Short mmCIF file of C-alpha atoms and ligand atoms in Angstrom, two decimals:
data_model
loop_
_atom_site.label_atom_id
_atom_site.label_comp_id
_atom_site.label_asym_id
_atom_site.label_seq_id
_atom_site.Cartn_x
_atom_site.Cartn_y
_atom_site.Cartn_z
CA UNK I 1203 0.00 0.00 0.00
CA UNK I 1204 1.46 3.65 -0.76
CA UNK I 1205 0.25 6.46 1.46
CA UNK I 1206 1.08 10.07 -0.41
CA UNK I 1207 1.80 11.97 2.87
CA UNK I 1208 1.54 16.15 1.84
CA UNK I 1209 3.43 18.45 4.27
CA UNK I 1210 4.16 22.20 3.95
CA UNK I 1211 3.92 24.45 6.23
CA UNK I 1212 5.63 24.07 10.10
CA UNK I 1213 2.52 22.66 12.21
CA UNK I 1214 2.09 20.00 9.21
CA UNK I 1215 5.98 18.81 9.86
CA UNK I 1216 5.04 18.09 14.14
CA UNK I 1217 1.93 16.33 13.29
CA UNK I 1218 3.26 14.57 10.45
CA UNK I 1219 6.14 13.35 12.46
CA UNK I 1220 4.13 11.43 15.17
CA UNK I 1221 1.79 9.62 12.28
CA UNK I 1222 4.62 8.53 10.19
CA UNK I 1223 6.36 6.83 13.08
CA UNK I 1224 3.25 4.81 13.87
CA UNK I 1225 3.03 4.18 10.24
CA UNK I 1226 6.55 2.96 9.81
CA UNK I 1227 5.57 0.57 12.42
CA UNK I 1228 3.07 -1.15 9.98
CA UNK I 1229 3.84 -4.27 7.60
CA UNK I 1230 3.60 -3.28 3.85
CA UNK I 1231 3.10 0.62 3.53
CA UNK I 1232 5.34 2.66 2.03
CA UNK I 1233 4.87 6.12 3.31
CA UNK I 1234 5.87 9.30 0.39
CA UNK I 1235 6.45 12.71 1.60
CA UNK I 1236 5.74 15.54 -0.20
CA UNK I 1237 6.86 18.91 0.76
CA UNK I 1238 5.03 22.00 -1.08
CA UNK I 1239 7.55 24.29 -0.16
CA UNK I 1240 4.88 26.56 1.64
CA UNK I 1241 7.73 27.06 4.36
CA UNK I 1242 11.17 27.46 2.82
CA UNK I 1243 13.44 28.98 5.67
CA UNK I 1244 15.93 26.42 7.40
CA UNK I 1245 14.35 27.41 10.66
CA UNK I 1246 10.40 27.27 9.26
CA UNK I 1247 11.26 23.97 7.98
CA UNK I 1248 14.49 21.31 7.57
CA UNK I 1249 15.29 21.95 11.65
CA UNK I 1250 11.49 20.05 11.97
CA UNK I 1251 12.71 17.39 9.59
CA UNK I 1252 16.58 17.21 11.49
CA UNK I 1253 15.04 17.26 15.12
CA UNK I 1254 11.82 15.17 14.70
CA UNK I 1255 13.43 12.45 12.59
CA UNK I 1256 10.83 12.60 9.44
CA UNK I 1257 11.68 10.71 6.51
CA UNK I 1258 13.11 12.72 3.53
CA UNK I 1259 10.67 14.07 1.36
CA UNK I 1260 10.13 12.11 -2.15
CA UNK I 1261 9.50 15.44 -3.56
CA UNK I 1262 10.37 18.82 -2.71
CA UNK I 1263 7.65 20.93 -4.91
CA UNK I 1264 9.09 24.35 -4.01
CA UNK I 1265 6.61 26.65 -4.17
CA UNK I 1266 7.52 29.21 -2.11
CA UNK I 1267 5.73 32.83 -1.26
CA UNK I 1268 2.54 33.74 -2.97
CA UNK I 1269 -0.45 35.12 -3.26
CA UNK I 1270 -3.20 32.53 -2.32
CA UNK I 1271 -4.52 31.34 -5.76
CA UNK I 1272 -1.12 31.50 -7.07
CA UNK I 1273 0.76 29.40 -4.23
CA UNK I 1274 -2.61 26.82 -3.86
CA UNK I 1275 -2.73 26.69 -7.75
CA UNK I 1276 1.45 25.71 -8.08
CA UNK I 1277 0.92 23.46 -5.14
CA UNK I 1278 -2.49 21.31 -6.81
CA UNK I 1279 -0.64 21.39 -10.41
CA UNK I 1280 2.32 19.67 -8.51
CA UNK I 1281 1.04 17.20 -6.34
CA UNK I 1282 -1.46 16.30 -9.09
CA UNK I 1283 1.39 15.11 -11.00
CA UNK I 1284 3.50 13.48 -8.19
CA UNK I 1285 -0.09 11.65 -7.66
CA UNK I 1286 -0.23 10.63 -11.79
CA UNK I 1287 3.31 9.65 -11.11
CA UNK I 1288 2.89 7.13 -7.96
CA UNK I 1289 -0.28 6.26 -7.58
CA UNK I 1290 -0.63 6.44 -4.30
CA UNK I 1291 -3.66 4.46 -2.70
CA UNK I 1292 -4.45 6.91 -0.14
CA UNK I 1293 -3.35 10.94 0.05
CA UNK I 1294 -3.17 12.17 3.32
CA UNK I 1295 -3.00 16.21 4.45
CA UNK I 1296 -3.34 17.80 7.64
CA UNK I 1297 -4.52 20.82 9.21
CA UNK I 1298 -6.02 23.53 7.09
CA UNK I 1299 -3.14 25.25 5.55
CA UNK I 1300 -3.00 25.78 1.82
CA UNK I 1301 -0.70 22.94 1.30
CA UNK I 1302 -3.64 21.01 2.62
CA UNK I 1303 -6.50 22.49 0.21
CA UNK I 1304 -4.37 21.76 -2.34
CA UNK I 1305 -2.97 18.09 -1.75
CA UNK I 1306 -6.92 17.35 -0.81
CA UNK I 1307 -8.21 19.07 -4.14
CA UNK I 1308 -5.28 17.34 -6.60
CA UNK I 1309 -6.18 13.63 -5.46
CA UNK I 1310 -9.93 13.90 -4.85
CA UNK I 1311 -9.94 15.02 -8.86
CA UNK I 1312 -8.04 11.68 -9.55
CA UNK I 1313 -10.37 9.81 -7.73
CA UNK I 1314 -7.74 9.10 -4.46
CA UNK I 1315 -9.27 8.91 -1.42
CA UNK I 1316 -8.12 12.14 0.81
CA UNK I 1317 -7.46 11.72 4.87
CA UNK I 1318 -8.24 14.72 6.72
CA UNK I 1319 -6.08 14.74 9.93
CA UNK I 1320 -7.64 17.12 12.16
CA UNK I 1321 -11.15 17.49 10.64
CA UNK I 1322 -13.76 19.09 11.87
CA UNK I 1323 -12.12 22.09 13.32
CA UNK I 1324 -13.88 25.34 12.50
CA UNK I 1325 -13.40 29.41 13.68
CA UNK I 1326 -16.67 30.05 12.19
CA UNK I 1327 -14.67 33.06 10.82
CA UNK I 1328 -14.59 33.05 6.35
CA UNK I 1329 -12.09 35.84 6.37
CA UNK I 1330 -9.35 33.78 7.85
CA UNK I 1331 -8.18 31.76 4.76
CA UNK I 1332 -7.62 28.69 7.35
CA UNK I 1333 -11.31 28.64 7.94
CA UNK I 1334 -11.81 28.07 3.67
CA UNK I 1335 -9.24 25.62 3.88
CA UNK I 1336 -10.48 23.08 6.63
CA UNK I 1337 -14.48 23.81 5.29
CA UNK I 1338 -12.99 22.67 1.57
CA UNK I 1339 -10.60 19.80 2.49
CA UNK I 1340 -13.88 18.16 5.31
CA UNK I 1341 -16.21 18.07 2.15
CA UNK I 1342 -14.02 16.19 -0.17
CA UNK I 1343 -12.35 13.72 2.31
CA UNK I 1344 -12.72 9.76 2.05
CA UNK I 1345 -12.01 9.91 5.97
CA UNK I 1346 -12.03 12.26 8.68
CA UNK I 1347 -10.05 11.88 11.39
CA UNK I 1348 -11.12 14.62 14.34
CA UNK I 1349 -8.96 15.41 17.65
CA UNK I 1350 -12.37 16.46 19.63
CA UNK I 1351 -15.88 15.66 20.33
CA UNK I 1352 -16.75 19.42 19.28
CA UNK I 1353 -14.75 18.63 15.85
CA UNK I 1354 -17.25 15.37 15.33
CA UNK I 1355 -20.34 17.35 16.33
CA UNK I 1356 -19.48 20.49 14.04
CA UNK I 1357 -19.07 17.84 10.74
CA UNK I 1358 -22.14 16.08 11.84
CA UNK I 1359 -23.97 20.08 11.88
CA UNK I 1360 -22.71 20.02 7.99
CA UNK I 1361 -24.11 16.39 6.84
CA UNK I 1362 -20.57 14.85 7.12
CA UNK I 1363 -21.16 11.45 9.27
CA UNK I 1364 -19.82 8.48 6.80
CA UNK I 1365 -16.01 7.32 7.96
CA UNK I 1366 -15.41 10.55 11.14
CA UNK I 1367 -13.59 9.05 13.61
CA UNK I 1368 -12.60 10.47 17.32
CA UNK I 1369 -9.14 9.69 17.60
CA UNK I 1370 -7.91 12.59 19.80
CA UNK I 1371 -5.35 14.85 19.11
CA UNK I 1372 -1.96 14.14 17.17
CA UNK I 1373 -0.33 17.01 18.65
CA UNK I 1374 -1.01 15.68 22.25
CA UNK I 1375 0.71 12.07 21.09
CA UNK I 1376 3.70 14.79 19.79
CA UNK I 1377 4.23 17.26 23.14
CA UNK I 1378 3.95 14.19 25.19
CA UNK I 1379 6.44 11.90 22.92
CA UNK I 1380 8.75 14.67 22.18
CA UNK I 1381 9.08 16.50 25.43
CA UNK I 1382 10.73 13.63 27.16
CA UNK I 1383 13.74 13.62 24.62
CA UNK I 1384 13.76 17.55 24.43
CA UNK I 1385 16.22 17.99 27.16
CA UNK I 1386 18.44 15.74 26.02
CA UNK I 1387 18.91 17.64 22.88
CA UNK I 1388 18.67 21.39 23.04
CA UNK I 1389 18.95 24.22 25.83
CA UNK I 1390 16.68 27.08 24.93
CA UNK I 1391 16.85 28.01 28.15
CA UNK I 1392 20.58 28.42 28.85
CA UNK I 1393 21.02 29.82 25.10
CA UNK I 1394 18.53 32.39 25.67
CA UNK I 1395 19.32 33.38 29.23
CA UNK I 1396 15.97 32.48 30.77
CA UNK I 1397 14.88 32.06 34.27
CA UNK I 1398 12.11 29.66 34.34
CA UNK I 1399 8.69 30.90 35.50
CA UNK I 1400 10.22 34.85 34.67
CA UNK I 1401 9.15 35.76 31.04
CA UNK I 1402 5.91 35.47 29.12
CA UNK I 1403 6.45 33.52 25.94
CA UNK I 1404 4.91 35.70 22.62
CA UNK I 1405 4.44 35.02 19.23
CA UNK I 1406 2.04 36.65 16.65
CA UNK I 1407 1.70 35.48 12.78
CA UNK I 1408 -2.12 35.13 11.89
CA UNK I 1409 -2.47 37.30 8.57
CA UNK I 1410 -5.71 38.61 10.37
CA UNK I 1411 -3.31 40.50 13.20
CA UNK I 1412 0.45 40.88 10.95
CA UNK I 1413 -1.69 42.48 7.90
CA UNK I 1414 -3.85 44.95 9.63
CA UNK I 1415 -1.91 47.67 10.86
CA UNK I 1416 -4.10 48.75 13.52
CA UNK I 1417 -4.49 45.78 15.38
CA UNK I 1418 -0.70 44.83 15.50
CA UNK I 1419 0.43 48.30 16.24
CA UNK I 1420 -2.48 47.25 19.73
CA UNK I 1421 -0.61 44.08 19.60
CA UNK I 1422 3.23 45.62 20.07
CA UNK I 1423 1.88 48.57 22.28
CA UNK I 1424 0.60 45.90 24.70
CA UNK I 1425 3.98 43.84 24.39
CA UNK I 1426 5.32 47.41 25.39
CA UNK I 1427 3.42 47.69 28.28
CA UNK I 1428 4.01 43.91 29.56
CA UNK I 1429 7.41 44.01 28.99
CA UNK I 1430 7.77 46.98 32.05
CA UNK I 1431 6.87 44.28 34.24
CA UNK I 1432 8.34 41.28 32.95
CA UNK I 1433 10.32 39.69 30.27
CA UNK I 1434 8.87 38.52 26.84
CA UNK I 1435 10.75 36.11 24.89
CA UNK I 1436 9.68 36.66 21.29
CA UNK I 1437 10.32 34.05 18.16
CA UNK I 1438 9.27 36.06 15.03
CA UNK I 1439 7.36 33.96 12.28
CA UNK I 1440 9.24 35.20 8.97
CA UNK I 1441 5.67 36.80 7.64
CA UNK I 1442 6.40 39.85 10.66
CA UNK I 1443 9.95 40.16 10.61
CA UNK I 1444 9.95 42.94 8.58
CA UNK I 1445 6.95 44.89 10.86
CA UNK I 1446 9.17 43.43 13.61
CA UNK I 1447 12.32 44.97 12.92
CA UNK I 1448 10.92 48.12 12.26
CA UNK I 1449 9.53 48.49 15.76
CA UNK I 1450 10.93 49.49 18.55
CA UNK I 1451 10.46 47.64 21.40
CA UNK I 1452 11.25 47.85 25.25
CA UNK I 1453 14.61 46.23 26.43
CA UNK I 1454 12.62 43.75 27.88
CA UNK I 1455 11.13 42.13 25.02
CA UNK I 1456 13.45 39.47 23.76
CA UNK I 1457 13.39 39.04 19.59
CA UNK I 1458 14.87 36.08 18.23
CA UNK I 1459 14.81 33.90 15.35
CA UNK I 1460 11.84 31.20 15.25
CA UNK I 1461 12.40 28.54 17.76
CA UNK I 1462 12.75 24.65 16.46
CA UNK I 1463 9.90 22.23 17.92
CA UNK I 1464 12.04 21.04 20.92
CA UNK I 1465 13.10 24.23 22.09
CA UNK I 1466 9.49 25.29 21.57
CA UNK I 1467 8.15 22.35 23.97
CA UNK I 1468 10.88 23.54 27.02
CA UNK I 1469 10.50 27.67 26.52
CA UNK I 1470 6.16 26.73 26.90
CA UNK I 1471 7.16 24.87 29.54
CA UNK I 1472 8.72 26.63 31.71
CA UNK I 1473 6.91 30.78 30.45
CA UNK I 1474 4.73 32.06 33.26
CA UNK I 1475 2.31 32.94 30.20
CA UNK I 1476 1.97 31.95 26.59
CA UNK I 1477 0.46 35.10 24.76
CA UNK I 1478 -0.38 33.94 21.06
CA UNK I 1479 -2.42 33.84 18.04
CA UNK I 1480 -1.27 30.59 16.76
CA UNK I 1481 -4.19 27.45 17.50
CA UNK I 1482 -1.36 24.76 18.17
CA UNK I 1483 0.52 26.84 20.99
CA UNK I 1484 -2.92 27.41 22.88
CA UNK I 1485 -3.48 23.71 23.36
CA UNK I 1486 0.13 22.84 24.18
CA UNK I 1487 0.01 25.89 26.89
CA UNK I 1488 -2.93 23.86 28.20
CA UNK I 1489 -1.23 20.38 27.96
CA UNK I 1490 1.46 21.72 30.28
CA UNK I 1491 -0.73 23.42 32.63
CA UNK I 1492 0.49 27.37 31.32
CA UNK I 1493 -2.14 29.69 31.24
CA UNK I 1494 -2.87 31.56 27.90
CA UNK I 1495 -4.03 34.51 26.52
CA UNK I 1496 -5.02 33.94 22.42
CA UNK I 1497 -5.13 37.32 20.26
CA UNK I 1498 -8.11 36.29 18.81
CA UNK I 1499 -12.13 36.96 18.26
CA UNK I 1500 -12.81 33.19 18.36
CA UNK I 1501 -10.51 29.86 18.27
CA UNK I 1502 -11.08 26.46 17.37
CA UNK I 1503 -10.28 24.61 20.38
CA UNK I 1504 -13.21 25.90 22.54
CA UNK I 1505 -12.66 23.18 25.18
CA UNK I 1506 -9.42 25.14 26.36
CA UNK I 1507 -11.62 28.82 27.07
CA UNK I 1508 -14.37 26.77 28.32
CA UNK I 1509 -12.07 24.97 31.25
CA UNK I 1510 -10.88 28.69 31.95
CA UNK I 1511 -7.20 27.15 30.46
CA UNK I 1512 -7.28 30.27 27.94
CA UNK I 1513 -8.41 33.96 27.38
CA UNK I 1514 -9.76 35.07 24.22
CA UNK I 1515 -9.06 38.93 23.92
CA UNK I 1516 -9.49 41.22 20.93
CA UNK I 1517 -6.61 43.22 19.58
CA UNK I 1518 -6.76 46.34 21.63
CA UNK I 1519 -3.93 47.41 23.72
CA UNK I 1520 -6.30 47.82 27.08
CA UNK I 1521 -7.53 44.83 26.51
CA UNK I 1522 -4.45 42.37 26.12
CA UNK I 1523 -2.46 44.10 29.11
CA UNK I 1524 -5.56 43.64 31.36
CA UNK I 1525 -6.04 40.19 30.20
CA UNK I 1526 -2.16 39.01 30.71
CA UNK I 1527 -1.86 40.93 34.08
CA UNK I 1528 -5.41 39.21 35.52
CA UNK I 1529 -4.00 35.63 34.55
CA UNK I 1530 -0.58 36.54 36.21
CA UNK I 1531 -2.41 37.05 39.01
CA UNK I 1532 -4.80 34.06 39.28
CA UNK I 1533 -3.26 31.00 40.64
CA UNK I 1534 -1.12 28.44 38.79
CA UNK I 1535 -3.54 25.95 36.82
CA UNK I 1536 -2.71 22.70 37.41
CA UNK I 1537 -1.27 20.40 34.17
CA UNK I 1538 -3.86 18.88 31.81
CA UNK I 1539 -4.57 15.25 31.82
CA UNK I 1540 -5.99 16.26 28.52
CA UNK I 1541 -9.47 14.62 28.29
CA UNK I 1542 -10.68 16.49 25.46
CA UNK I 1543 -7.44 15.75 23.80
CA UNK I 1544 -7.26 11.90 24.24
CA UNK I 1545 -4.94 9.57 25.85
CA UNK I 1546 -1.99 10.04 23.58
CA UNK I 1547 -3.18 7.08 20.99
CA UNK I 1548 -4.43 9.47 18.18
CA UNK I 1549 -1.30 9.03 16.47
CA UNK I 1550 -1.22 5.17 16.13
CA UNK I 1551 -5.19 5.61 15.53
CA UNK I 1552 -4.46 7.04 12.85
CA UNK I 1553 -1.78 4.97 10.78
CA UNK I 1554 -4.55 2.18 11.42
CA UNK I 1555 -7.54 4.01 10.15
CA UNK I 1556 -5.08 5.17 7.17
CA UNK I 1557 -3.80 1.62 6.69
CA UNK I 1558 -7.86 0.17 6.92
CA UNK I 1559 -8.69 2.74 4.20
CA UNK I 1560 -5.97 1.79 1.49
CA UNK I 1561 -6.80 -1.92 2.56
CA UNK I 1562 -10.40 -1.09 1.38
CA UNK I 1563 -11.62 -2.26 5.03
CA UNK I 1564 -13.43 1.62 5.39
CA UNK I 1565 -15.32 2.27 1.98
CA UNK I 1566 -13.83 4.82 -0.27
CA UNK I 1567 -16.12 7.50 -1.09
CA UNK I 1568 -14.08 8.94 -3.76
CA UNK I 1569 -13.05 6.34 -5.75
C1 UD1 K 1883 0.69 29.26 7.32
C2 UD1 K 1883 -0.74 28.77 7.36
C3 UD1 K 1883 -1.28 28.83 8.78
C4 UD1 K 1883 -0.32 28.19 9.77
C5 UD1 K 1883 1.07 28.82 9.60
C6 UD1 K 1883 2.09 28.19 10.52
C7 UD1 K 1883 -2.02 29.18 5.27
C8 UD1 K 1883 -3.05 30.01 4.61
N1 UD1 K 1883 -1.64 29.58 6.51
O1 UD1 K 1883 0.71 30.65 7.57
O2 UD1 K 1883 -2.51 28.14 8.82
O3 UD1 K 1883 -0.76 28.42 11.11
O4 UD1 K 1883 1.49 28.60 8.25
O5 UD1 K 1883 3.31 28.89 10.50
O6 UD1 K 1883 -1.58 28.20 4.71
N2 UD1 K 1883 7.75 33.08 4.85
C9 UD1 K 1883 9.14 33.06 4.85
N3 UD1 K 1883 9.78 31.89 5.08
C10 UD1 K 1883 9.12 30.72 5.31
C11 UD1 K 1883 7.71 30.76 5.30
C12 UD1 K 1883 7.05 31.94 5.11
O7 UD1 K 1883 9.79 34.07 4.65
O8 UD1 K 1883 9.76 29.68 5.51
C13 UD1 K 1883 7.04 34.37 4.68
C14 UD1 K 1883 6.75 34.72 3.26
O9 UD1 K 1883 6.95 36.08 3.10
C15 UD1 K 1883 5.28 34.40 3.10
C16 UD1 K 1883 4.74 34.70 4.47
O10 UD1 K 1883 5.81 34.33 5.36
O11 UD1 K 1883 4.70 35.16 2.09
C17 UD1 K 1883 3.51 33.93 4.83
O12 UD1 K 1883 3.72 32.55 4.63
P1 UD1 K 1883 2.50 31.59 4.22
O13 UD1 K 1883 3.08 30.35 3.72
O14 UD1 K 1883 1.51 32.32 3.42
O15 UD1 K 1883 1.73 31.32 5.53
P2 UD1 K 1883 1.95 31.50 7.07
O16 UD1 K 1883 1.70 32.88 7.51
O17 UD1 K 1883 3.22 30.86 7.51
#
């Protein structure tokens, strides 16, 4: 059985890794990956591949930078004919970046059945082009493979109930897997001077807060105003460096380069606060018991505001200082068992839902 595995963009490369080991663990699959080239910079992307230990990609499709319909249009055109190429029983994407429209629209139009890791998921927002993405890829998919309850419930809303499995969440399986080696290879802490429990850990790269002016110029005059009472360690997503450098910042606030996924796991670890607008940093702030505050009108993984884990606050400058300084305040939480999240099996779930749908065991809808 071949399994056409599409990767692009840094989340894909984390949840990616923790599948294809459980994969590799299964008799007669041969696992391809395919690398758009949606994220091009060593530190975006090959550190993921070095550190995690993912197999090479088959193809590196080099895309690149672009506007949406140009980079999703290079992307289908190439992975349709990596797909004519192989013929790969099942394509699988993840997520809901445009690597992931486009790997799901290329093989559904050859008749390949498409997995959707992490279906389900929705913002309810159509401006953010994530939202498009993960609506698109749902409705086309042969199987749908959901980390939550809320995920199952949401495709169920939109008439999607054939082949939706609860699994639980791959990037649980990967902060719980990967965090026990992380020590042993990398010292963010010591290379970056921090004091554990000291600094609040920032990062910002959702187009909906780095392209509108006004609500990241909110966004840095809050940072301002944090950083007088504490440090804030901040890894810059290449899509603000620019904005970034061009700001000036109080000596407080600690730019560097972004961080690979191990140093990641320790620097969330150990921040008093995570303050983000990325999805997969609010849930691992909540696996490891760190309060968060998400620069955000809404966010996909509900279950983490609900539990009081995380602090939705609009981009106003009031607004995020109050928010950060009332968490500060609030006693520790205590680490997540992760029930909404599953047990750490989603990963190994997974290769054996993927490995019962190339077998023909779950019925292909697409082909
Ligand atoms: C993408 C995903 C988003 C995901 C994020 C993780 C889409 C629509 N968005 O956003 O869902 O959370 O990845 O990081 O797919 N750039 C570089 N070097 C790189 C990568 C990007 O310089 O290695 C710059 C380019 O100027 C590019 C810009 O960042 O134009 C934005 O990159 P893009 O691939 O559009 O998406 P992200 O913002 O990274």
């Amino acid at each position: 059985m071949k399994i056409v595995t599409v990767v692009g963009a840094r989340p894909q490369f984390v949840k990616a890794a923790i599948v294809s080991k459980e994969l590799k663990l299964l008799p007669d699959l041969q696992e391809l990956i395919v690398h758009t080239g949606q994220h091009y910079d060593q530190r975006m992307s090959q550190v993921f591949f070095d550190e995690l230990g993912i197999p090479t990609p088959a193809y590196n499709l080099h895309v690149g930078s672009g506007s949406h319909g140009k980079q999703t249009g290079l992307m289908t055109e190439r992975i349709e004919e990596v797909c004519q190429r192989e013929l790969p029983d099942v394509v699988v994407v993840y997520g809901d970046t445009n690597s992931t429209l486009a790997g799901a629209l290329a093989a559904v139009k050859l008749h390949i059945p498409v997995v959707h890791v992490e279906a389900g998921l929705r913002s309810y927002n159509r401006r953010m082009p994530e939202e498009i993405n993960r609506v698109l890829t749902d409705h086309v998919a042969s199987l749908l493979i959901c980390p939550t309850q809320l995920a199952v419930d949401q495709l169920a809303k939109e008439g999607i109930t054939d082949n939706v499995s609860l699994v639980g969440d791959v990037m649980y399986d990967a902060a719980i897997d990967f965090s026990r080696v992380a020590g042993e290879h990398v010292d963010p802490l010591g290379d970056l001077a921090l004091t554990p429990h000291r600094y609040i850990l920032l990062t910002c790269h959702r187009a909906e807060n780095t392209d509108d002016p006004l609500r990241l110029s909110a966004i840095f005059s809050a940072v301002n105003r944090i950083a007088r009472q504490t440090k804030v360690l901040f890894p810059v997503h290449p899509r603000v460096k620019s904005k970034v450098a061009a700001q000036t910042f109080h000596q407080n606030v600690q730019v560097v380069e972004p961080l690979s996924y191990l140093e990641m796991l320790l620097v969330e670890q150990n921040a008093s606060l995570v303050l983000t607008d990325s999805g997969g940093m609010q849930k691992e702030a909540f696996f490891f018991g760190v309060p968060c505050v998400t620069m955000r009108d809404e966010t996909e993984w509900a279950e983490t505001v609900q539990v009081g884990a995380n602090s939705l606050v609009e981009a106003d400058a009031d607004r995020i200082h109050e928010s950060v300084v009332n968490r500060l305040n609030r006693p520790p939480l205590i680490p997540s068992a992760a029930p909404f999240y599953g047990h750490g099996c989603a990963s190994s779930q997974t290769a054996s839902l993927i490995q019962a749908l190339g077998h023909g065991s779950i019925i292909r809808k697409a082909a």
